[in-house]
Amino acid sequence: MAADSRWMLLAAVLVGACNVAAFAPFDLWPLQILTLAWLFRQSMRTATLRRAMLVGWLYGFGWAAAGIHWLYISMHTYGGMPAWMAALAVALLAAYLGLYAALTTGLAAWLRRRWAASDTTLLLLILPSLWALSEWIRGWLFTGFPWLTSGYAHSIGALAGFAPVTGVYGLGWIAALIAGALVLLLRPASSKKLAALVVVGLLAGGWALKSVQWTSPNGKPISVRLLQGNIAQEMKFSNEALLSSLMMYNDMISATPADLIATPETAVPLLPQQLPPDYLERLARFSATSGSHLILGIPLSDGPGQYTNSAVGFSKELNGKAYRYDKHHLVPFGEFVPPGFRWFVDMMHIPLGDMTRGAPLQAAFAVKDQWVLPNICYEDLFGEEIAAQLAGAHFAGLPPASMLLNLSNIAWFGNSIALPQHLQISQMRALETGRPMLRSTNTGATAVITPDGVVSERLLPFTRNTLAATVQGYQGLTPYILLGNKLMLALTLIMLAFAWRRQRQSRSSAH
């Protein structure tokens, strides 16, 4: 292999790694488009299909390895896995995630040859569509791993206005269109005017859509208190610390009333029957006497071997009954064990390794004029599922949620970029649904996010504190709530069909 060729392969890894700077906490969103443009240009310049796939895989591997390296902390520091094995596990996951970029560049190279596609067809129709489809597939295949999907880089910036229309995968497609147009501007004898129009038109369209109000205020604002306990992960399930943690949350909850008080995921890490006598009853009495509505993160059991990662709600209006939300989208290896991987979970020493899924459509929690829909930790990565719950409630005649609430504990990942990355994911959910997103987390980032995706208030991570705020709920359906990912899928498939049609017309003209 020539020396310049080896340097290009190394550059693919480094450019992929640099792409991480486009996401939180760095927020250099244009970098996402520029690195993708580099990938498209290099994949065009390769002589073979195998080479195109290799460039794509190295780019994807560098991107994933730099972006999710914090998984090493959960596996080694808190899971007890040997360092070499934890590093290998992260590398293998990054290698797997790199396959999606490899399939994009490889399939694009194959279609370019088979269809004799022009540069314009390749860069504006084929590559952007395949890129978006590959990210969408990554979001659901094997239960999905959509972390660092391209569109998240654009939760701020010029393209954010497209989020309520196309969702995060559609944003990735739009960014890929701009990347392809930028490459086209550098090609000799290419459609430079069309490319310039695509770049300017999409950037201007994103800015213009920011001014569209897809949803409107619902009822009166409510006061909220979001608790951040800052319990170290190594202490969370420790017998020595359990009692003090329970008392700490009891004191934080009952410190002062609010319309809504929310704790992080598994703030109470024991099943109700394992708690000290009268613990939940005391919290319910405080809720009833103070007029507060409390949502508490706690595991529940419906029978032997049937556990759920849940949130329970108490309020005076429930007349002694409890609201319940069960986590629907579970984390592989953390909350359910894929077949054949029991040994991995045993090595990680993860409590409650096998759990039961909640129903796809669950009722929201009534808080005065507002309806609050919880999601637990990893669930807010799946915007199509949250949108489906909002749409399902609307068409079933149930009160659609007017605000979203994420309960999380990502202390598993230490003081890493996982915290701001997860906050950015919640910002995207607010943009897609046109609703505020509240976050109550163990170590961060506890925050209030407005319907336009702006973090209006937040707590410093790794501090024990309470975020008090007044939040206005919103009603209405964004295009993304109504259509989910169907619009993105339709547009990408139409673009691929159009590319195929152009190829057929070119052949007919040649004959």
JSON list of N, CA, C and O in Angstrom, two decimals, residues 51 57 80 110 147 179 207 283 320 326 359 377 503:
[
{"chain": "A", "resi": 51, "resn": "ARG", "atom": "N", "xyz": [-12.39, -0.33, -1.23]},
{"chain": "A", "resi": 51, "resn": "ARG", "atom": "CA", "xyz": [-11.71, 0.84, -0.68]},
{"chain": "A", "resi": 51, "resn": "ARG", "atom": "C", "xyz": [-12.73, 1.87, -0.15]},
{"chain": "A", "resi": 51, "resn": "ARG", "atom": "O", "xyz": [-12.52, 2.48, 0.90]},
{"chain": "A", "resi": 57, "resn": "TRP", "atom": "N", "xyz": [-15.82, 2.88, 6.86]},
{"chain": "A", "resi": 57, "resn": "TRP", "atom": "CA", "xyz": [-15.73, 2.18, 8.14]},
{"chain": "A", "resi": 57, "resn": "TRP", "atom": "C", "xyz": [-14.75, 2.87, 9.08]},
{"chain": "A", "resi": 57, "resn": "TRP", "atom": "O", "xyz": [-15.04, 3.04, 10.28]},
{"chain": "A", "resi": 80, "resn": "GLY", "atom": "N", "xyz": [-16.63, -3.40, 37.09]},
{"chain": "A", "resi": 80, "resn": "GLY", "atom": "CA", "xyz": [-15.65, -4.37, 37.54]},
{"chain": "A", "resi": 80, "resn": "GLY", "atom": "C", "xyz": [-15.01, -5.18, 36.44]},
{"chain": "A", "resi": 80, "resn": "GLY", "atom": "O", "xyz": [-14.28, -6.14, 36.71]},
{"chain": "A", "resi": 110, "resn": "TRP", "atom": "N", "xyz": [-21.24, 1.31, -5.35]},
{"chain": "A", "resi": 110, "resn": "TRP", "atom": "CA", "xyz": [-21.81, 0.26, -6.20]},
{"chain": "A", "resi": 110, "resn": "TRP", "atom": "C", "xyz": [-22.91, 0.84, -7.09]},
{"chain": "A", "resi": 110, "resn": "TRP", "atom": "O", "xyz": [-22.95, 0.56, -8.30]},
{"chain": "A", "resi": 147, "resn": "TRP", "atom": "N", "xyz": [-27.21, 6.89, 19.54]},
{"chain": "A", "resi": 147, "resn": "TRP", "atom": "CA", "xyz": [-26.39, 7.92, 20.16]},
{"chain": "A", "resi": 147, "resn": "TRP", "atom": "C", "xyz": [-25.50, 8.57, 19.11]},
{"chain": "A", "resi": 147, "resn": "TRP", "atom": "O", "xyz": [-24.93, 7.90, 18.25]},
{"chain": "A", "resi": 179, "resn": "ALA", "atom": "N", "xyz": [-23.62, 18.72, 2.78]},
{"chain": "A", "resi": 179, "resn": "ALA", "atom": "CA", "xyz": [-22.26, 18.18, 2.62]},
{"chain": "A", "resi": 179, "resn": "ALA", "atom": "C", "xyz": [-22.01, 17.78, 1.17]},
{"chain": "A", "resi": 179, "resn": "ALA", "atom": "O", "xyz": [-20.95, 18.08, 0.58]},
{"chain": "A", "resi": 207, "resn": "TRP", "atom": "N", "xyz": [-33.37, 28.52, 9.14]},
{"chain": "A", "resi": 207, "resn": "TRP", "atom": "CA", "xyz": [-33.55, 29.75, 9.91]},
{"chain": "A", "resi": 207, "resn": "TRP", "atom": "C", "xyz": [-35.00, 30.22, 9.88]},
{"chain": "A", "resi": 207, "resn": "TRP", "atom": "O", "xyz": [-35.57, 30.64, 10.89]},
{"chain": "A", "resi": 283, "resn": "LEU", "atom": "N", "xyz": [-44.24, 10.08, 52.00]},
{"chain": "A", "resi": 283, "resn": "LEU", "atom": "CA", "xyz": [-44.14, 10.92, 50.81]},
{"chain": "A", "resi": 283, "resn": "LEU", "atom": "C", "xyz": [-45.52, 11.20, 50.23]},
{"chain": "A", "resi": 283, "resn": "LEU", "atom": "O", "xyz": [-45.80, 12.33, 49.79]},
{"chain": "A", "resi": 320, "resn": "GLY", "atom": "N", "xyz": [-55.34, 8.60, 47.11]},
{"chain": "A", "resi": 320, "resn": "GLY", "atom": "CA", "xyz": [-54.67, 7.46, 47.71]},
{"chain": "A", "resi": 320, "resn": "GLY", "atom": "C", "xyz": [-54.11, 6.46, 46.73]},
{"chain": "A", "resi": 320, "resn": "GLY", "atom": "O", "xyz": [-53.35, 5.57, 47.12]},
{"chain": "A", "resi": 326, "resn": "ASP", "atom": "N", "xyz": [-44.00, 2.79, 33.44]},
{"chain": "A", "resi": 326, "resn": "ASP", "atom": "CA", "xyz": [-42.96, 1.76, 33.35]},
{"chain": "A", "resi": 326, "resn": "ASP", "atom": "C", "xyz": [-42.12, 2.00, 32.10]},
{"chain": "A", "resi": 326, "resn": "ASP", "atom": "O", "xyz": [-42.67, 2.22, 31.00]},
{"chain": "A", "resi": 359, "resn": "ALA", "atom": "N", "xyz": [-45.79, -0.69, 28.59]},
{"chain": "A", "resi": 359, "resn": "ALA", "atom": "CA", "xyz": [-46.60, -0.59, 27.38]},
{"chain": "A", "resi": 359, "resn": "ALA", "atom": "C", "xyz": [-46.11, 0.55, 26.50]},
{"chain": "A", "resi": 359, "resn": "ALA", "atom": "O", "xyz": [-45.62, 1.57, 27.00]},
{"chain": "A", "resi": 377, "resn": "CYS", "atom": "N", "xyz": [-34.35, 7.79, 31.36]},
{"chain": "A", "resi": 377, "resn": "CYS", "atom": "CA", "xyz": [-32.96, 7.69, 30.91]},
{"chain": "A", "resi": 377, "resn": "CYS", "atom": "C", "xyz": [-32.85, 7.51, 29.40]},
{"chain": "A", "resi": 377, "resn": "CYS", "atom": "O", "xyz": [-33.10, 8.42, 28.63]},
{"chain": "A", "resi": 503, "resn": "GLN", "atom": "N", "xyz": [-30.96, 7.47, -14.32]},
{"chain": "A", "resi": 503, "resn": "GLN", "atom": "CA", "xyz": [-30.08, 6.50, -14.96]},
{"chain": "A", "resi": 503, "resn": "GLN", "atom": "C", "xyz": [-30.78, 5.85, -16.14]},
{"chain": "A", "resi": 503, "resn": "GLN", "atom": "O", "xyz": [-30.20, 5.67, -17.22]}
]
